[in-house]
PDB file of C-alpha atoms and ligand atoms in Angstrom:
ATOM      1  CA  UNK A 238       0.000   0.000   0.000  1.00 93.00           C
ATOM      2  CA  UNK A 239       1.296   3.105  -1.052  1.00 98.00           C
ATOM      3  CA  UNK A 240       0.770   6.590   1.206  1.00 98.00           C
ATOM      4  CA  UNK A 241      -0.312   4.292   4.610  1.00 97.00           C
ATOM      5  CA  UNK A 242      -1.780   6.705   6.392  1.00 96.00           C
ATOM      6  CA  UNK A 243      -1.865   4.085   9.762  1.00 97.00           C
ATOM      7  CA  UNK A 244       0.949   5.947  11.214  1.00 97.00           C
ATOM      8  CA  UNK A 245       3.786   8.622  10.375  1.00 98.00           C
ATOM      9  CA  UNK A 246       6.031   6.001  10.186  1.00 98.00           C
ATOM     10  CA  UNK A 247       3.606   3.803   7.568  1.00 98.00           C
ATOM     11  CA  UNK A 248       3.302   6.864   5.586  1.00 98.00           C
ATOM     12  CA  UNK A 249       6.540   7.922   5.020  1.00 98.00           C
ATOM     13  CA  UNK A 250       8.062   4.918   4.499  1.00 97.00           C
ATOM     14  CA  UNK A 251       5.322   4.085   1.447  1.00 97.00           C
ATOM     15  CA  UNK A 252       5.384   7.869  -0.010  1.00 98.00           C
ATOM     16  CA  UNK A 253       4.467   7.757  -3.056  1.00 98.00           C
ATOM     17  CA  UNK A 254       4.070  10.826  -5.920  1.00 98.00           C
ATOM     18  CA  UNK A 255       0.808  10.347  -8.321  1.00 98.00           C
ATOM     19  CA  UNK A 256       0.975  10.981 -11.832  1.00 98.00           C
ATOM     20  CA  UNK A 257      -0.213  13.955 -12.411  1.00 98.00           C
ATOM     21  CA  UNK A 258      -1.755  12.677 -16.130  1.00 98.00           C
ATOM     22  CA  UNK A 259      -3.929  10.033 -14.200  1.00 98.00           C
ATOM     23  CA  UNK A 260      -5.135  12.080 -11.803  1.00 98.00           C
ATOM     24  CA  UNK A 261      -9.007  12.682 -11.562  1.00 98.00           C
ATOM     25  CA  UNK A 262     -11.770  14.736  -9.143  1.00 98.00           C
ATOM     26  CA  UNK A 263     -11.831  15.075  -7.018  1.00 98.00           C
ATOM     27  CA  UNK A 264      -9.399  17.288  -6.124  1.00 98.00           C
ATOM     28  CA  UNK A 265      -8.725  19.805  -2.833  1.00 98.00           C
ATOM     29  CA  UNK A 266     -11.457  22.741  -2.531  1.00 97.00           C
ATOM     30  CA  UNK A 267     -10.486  26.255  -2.059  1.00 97.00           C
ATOM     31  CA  UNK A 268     -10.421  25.633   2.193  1.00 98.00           C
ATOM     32  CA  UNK A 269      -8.304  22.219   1.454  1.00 98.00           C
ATOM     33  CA  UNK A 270      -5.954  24.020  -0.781  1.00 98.00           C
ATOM     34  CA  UNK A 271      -5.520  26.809   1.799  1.00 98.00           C
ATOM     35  CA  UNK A 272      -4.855  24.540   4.468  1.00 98.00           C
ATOM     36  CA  UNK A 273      -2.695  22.549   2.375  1.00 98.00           C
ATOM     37  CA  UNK A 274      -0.447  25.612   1.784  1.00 98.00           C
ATOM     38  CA  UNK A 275      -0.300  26.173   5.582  1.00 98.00           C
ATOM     39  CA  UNK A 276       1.025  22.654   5.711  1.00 98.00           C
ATOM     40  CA  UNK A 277       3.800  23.337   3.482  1.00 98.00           C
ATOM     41  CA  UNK A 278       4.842  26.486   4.962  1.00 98.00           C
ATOM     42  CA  UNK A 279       5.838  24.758   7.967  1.00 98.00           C
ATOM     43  CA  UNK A 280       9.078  24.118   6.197  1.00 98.00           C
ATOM     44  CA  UNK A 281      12.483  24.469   7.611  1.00 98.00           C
ATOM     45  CA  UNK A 282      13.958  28.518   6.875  1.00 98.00           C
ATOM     46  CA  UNK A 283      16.996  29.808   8.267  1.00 98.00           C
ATOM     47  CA  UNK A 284      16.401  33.418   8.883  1.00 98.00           C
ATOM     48  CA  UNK A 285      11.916  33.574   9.272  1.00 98.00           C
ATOM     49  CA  UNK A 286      12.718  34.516   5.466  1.00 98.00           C
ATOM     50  CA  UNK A 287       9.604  32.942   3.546  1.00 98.00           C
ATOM     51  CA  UNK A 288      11.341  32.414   0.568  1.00 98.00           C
ATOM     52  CA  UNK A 289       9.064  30.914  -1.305  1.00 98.00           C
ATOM     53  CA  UNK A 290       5.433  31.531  -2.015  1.00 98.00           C
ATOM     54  CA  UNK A 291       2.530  29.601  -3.650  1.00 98.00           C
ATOM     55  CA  UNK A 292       0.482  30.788  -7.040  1.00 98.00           C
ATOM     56  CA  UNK A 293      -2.566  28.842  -7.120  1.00 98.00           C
ATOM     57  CA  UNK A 294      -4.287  28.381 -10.633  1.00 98.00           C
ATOM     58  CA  UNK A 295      -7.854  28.540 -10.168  1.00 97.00           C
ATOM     59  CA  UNK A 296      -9.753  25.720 -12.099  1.00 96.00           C
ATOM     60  CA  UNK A 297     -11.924  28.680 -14.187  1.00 97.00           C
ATOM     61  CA  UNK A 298      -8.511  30.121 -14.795  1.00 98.00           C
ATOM     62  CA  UNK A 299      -6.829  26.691 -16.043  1.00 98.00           C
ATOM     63  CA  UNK A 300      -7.562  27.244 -19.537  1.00 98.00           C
ATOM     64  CA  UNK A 301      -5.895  30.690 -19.882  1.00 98.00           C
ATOM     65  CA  UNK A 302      -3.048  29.024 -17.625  1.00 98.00           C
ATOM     66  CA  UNK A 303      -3.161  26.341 -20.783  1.00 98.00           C
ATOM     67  CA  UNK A 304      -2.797  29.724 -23.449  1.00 98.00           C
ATOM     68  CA  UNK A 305       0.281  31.531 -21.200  1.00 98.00           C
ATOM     69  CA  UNK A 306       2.000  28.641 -21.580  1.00 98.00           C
ATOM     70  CA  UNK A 307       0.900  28.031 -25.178  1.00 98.00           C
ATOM     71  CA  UNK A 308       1.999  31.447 -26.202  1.00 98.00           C
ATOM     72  CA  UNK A 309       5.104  31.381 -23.924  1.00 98.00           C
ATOM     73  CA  UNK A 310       6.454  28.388 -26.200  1.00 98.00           C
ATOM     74  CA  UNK A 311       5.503  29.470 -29.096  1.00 97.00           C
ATOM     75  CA  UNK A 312       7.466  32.137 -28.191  1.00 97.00           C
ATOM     76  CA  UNK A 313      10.692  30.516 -27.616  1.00 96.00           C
ATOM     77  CA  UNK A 314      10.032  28.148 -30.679  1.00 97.00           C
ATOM     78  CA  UNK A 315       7.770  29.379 -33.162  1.00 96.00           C
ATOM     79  CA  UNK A 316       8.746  26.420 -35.379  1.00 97.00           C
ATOM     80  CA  UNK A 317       6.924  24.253 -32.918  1.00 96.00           C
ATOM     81  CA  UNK A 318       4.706  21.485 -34.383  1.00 97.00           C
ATOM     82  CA  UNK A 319       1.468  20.964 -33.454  1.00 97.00           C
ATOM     83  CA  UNK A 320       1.879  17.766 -31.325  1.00 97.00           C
ATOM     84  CA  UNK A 321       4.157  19.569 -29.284  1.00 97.00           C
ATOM     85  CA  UNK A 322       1.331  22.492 -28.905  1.00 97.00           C
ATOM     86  CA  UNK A 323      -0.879  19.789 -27.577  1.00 98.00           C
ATOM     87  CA  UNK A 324       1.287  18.507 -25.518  1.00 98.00           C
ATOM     88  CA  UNK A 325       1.873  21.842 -23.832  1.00 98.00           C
ATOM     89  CA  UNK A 326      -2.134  22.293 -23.595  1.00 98.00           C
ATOM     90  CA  UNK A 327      -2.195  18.802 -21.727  1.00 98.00           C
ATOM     91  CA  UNK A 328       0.441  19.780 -19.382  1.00 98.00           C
ATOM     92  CA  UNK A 329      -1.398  22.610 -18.241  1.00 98.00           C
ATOM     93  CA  UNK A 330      -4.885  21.156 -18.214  1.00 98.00           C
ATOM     94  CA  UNK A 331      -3.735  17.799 -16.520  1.00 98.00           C
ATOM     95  CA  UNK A 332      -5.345  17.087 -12.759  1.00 98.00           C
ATOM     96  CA  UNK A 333      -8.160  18.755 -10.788  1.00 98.00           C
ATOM     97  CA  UNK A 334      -5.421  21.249  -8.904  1.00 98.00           C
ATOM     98  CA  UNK A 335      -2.556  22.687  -9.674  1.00 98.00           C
ATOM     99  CA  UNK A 336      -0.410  24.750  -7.355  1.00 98.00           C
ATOM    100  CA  UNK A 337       2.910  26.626  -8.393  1.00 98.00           C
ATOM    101  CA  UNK A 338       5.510  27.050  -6.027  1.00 98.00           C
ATOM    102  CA  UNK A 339       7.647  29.765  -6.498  1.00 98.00           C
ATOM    103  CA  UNK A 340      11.364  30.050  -5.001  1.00 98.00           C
ATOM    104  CA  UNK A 341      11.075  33.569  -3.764  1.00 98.00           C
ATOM    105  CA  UNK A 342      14.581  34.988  -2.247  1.00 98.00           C
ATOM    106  CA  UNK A 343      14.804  37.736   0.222  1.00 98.00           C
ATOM    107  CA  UNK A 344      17.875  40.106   0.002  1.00 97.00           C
ATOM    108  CA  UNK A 345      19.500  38.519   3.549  1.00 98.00           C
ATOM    109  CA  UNK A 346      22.756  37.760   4.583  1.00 98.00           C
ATOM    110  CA  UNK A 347      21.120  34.092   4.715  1.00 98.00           C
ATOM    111  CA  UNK A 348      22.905  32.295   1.357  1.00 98.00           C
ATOM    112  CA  UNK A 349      20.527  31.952  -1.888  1.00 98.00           C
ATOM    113  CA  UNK A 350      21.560  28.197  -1.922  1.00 98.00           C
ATOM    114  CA  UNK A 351      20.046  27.635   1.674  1.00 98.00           C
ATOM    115  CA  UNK A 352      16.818  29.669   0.753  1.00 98.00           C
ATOM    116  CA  UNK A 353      16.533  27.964  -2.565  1.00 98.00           C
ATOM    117  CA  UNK A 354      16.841  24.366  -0.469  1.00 98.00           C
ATOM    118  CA  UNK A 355      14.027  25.626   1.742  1.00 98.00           C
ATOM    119  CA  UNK A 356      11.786  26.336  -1.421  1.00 98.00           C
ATOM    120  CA  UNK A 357      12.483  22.614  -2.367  1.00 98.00           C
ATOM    121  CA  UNK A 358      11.643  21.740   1.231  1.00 98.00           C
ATOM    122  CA  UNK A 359       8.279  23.722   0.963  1.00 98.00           C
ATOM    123  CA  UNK A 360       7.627  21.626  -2.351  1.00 99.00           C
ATOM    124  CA  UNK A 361       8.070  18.352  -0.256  1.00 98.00           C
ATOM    125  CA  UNK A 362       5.541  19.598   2.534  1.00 98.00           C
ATOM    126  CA  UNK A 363       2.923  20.579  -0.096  1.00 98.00           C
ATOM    127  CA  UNK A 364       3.036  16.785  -1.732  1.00 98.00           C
ATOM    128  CA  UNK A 365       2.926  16.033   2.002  1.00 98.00           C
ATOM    129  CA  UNK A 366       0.244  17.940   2.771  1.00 98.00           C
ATOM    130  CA  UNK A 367      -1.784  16.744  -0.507  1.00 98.00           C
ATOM    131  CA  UNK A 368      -1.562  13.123   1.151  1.00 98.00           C
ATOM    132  CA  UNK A 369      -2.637  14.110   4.602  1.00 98.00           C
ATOM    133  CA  UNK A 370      -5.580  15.446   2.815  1.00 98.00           C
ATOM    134  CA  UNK A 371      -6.408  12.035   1.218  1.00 97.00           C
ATOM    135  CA  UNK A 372      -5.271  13.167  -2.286  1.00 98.00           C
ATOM    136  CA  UNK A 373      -1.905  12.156  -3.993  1.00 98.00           C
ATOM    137  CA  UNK A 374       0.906  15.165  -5.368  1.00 98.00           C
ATOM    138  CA  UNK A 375       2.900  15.265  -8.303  1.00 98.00           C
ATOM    139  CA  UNK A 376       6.178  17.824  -8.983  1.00 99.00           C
ATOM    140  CA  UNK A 377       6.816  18.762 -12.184  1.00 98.00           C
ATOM    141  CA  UNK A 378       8.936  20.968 -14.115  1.00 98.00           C
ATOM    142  CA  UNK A 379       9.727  20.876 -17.531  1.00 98.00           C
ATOM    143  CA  UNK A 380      10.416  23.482 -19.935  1.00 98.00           C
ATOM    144  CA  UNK A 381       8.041  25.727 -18.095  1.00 98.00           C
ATOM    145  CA  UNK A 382       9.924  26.167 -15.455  1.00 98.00           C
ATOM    146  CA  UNK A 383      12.405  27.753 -16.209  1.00 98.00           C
ATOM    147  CA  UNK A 384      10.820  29.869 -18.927  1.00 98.00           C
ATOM    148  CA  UNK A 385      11.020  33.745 -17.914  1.00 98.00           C
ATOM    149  CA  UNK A 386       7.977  34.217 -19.613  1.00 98.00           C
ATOM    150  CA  UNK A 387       6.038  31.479 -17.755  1.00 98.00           C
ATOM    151  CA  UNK A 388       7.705  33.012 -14.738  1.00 98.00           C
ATOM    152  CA  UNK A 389       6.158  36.458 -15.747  1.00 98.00           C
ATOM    153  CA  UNK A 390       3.039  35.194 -16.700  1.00 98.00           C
ATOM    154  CA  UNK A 391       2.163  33.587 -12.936  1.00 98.00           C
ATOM    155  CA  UNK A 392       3.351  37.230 -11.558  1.00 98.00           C
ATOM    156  CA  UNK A 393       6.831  36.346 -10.997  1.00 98.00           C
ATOM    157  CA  UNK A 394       9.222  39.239  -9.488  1.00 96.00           C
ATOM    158  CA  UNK A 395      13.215  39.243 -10.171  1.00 95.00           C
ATOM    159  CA  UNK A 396      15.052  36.796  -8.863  1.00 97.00           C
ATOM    160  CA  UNK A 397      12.113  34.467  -8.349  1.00 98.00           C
ATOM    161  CA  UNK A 398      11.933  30.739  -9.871  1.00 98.00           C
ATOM    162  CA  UNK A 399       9.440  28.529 -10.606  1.00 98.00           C
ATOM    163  CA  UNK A 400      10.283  25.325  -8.051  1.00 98.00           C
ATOM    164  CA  UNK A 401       7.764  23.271  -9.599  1.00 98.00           C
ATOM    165  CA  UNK A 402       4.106  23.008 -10.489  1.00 99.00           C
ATOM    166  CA  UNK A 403       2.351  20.798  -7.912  1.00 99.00           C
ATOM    167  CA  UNK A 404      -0.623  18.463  -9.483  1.00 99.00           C
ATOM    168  CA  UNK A 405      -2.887  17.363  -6.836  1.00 98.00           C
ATOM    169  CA  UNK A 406      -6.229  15.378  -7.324  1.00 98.00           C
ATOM    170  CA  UNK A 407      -7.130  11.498  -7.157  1.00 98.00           C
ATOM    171  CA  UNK A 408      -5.322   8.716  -8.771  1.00 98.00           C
ATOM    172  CA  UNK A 409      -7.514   6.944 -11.560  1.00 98.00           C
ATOM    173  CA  UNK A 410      -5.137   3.347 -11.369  1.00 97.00           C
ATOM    174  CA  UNK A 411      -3.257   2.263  -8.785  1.00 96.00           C
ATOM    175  CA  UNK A 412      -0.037   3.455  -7.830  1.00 97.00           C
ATOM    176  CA  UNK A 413       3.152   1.930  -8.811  1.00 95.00           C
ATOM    177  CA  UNK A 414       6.381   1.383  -6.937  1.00 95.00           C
ATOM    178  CA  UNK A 415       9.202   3.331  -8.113  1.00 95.00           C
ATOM    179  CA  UNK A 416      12.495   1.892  -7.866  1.00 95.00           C
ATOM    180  CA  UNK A 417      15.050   3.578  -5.016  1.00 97.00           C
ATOM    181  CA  UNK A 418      18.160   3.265  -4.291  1.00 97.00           C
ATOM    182  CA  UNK A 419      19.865   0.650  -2.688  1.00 97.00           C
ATOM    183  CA  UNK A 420      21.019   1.720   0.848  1.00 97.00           C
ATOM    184  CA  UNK A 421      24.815   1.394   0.637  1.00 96.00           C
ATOM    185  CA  UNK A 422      24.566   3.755  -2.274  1.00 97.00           C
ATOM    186  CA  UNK A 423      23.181   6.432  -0.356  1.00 98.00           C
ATOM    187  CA  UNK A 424      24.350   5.608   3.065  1.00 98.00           C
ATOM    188  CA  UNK A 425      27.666   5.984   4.498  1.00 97.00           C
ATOM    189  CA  UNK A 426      29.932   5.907   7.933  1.00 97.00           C
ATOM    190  CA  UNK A 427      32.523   8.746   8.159  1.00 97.00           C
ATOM    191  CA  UNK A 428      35.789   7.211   8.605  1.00 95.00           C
ATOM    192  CA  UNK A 429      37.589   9.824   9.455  1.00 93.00           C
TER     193      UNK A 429
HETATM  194  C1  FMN B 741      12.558  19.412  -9.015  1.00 52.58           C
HETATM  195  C2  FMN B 741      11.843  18.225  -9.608  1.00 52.58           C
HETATM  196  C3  FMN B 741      11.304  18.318 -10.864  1.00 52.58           C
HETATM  197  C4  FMN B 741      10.662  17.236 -11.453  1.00 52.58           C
HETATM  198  N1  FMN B 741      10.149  17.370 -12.701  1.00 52.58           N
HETATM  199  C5  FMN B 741       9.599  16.309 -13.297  1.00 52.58           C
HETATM  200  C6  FMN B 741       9.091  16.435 -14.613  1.00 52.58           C
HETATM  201  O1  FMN B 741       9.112  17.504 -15.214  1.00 52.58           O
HETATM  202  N2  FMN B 741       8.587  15.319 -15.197  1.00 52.58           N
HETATM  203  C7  FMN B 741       8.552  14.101 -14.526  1.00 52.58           C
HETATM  204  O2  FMN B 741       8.088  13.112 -15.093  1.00 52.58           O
HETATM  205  N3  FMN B 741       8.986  13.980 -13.259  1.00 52.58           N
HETATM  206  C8  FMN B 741       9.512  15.044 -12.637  1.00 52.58           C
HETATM  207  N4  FMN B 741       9.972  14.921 -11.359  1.00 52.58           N
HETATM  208  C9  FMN B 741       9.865  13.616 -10.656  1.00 52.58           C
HETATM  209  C10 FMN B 741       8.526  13.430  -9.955  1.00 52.58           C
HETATM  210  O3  FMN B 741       8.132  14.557  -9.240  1.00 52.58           O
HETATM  211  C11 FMN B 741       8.537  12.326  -8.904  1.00 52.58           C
HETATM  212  O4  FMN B 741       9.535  12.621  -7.958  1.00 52.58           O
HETATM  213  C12 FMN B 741       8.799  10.995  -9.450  1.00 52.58           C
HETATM  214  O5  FMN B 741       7.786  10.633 -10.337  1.00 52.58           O
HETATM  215  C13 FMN B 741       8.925   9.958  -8.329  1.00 52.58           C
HETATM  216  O6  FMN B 741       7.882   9.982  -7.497  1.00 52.58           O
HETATM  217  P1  FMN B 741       8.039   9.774  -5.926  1.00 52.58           P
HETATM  218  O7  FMN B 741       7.814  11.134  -5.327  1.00 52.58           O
HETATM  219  O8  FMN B 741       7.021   8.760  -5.589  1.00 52.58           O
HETATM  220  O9  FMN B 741       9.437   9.320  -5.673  1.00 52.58           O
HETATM  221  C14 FMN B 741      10.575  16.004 -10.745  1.00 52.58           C
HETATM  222  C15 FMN B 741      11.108  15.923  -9.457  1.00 52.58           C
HETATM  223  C16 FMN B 741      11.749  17.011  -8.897  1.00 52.58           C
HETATM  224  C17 FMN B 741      12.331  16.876  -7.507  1.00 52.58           C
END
């Protein structure tokens, strides 16, 4: 069983992303998604910075989401085929809710490296959060990411970056296990 919700322990050691592609409604509502974001806020942050912040797409604004980012790649490849277009489209239509997180750094003696961790970190909570809330969470990036126009399209100030775009809703099949690595890979005694 994937996402146990038995116990802390049960859950975390089954966590398990959805797709966000085979995700259905339902999804949070507007109190569920607020709470959710209250969740992931309770991240680690040297300094009380913030430094990140959350740009919810609401789902009467998902298909003019769908045409920033259509027009945002066109943009940066105006040779693009139409498959590709599509492909774009389904990105940004794909699952019931989609949050963006945004790395958002303060001007602090606090390094950008350590505030751009706790953005990650913030991304982590949110997927956690989405689970506590009976749904499943998906991070993606691609291109859009790290498009400045994408990034000025969802409001994005200087120095911001997208983190990733946070699918949330219901999983239509069942979850599959993902293979991770092996312990000693990852895992190591200091010798000195
Ligand atoms: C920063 C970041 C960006 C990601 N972007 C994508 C992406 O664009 N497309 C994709 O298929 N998976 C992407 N992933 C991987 C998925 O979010 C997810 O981690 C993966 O499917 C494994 O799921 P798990 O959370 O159950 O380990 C990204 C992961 C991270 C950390």
């Amino acid at each position: 069983m994937f996402n146990d919700p038995t116990s802390l322990s049960a859950y975390l050691a089954s966590r398990r992303s959805g797709k966000p592609r085979d995700m259905v409604a339902p999804g949070p509502d507007r109190d569920q998604v607020a709470a959710m974001v209250e969740m992931a806020a309770r991240t680690p942050d040297h300094g009380k910075l913030a430094p990140w912040r959350f740009v919810v797409i609401p789902p009467d604004r998902r298909e003019a989401f769908a045409a920033m980012l259509e027009a945002a790649y066109l943009a940066e490849r105006p040779e693009a085929k139409r498959l590709e277009i599509e492909a774009v489209r389904q990105f940004a239509l794909q699952a019931p809710t989609l949050i963006t997180v945004l790395s958002s750094p303060r001007d602090s003696h606090i390094p950008l490296w350590e505030q751009e961790l706790s953005a990650g970190a913030a991304v982590m909570n949110l997927l956690h959060a989405a689970n506590a809330h009976g749904f499943v969470g998906g991070w993606l990036t691609t291109w859009a990411a790290f498009s400045p126009a994408v990034l000025a399209g969802l409001g994005g100030r200087a120095g911001e970056k997208i983190a990733g775009f946070v699918f949330v809703g219901t999983p239509s099949r069942a979850l599959d296990e993902r293979p991770r690595p092996p312990l000693d890979l990852i895992l190591s005694d200091w010798s000195g």
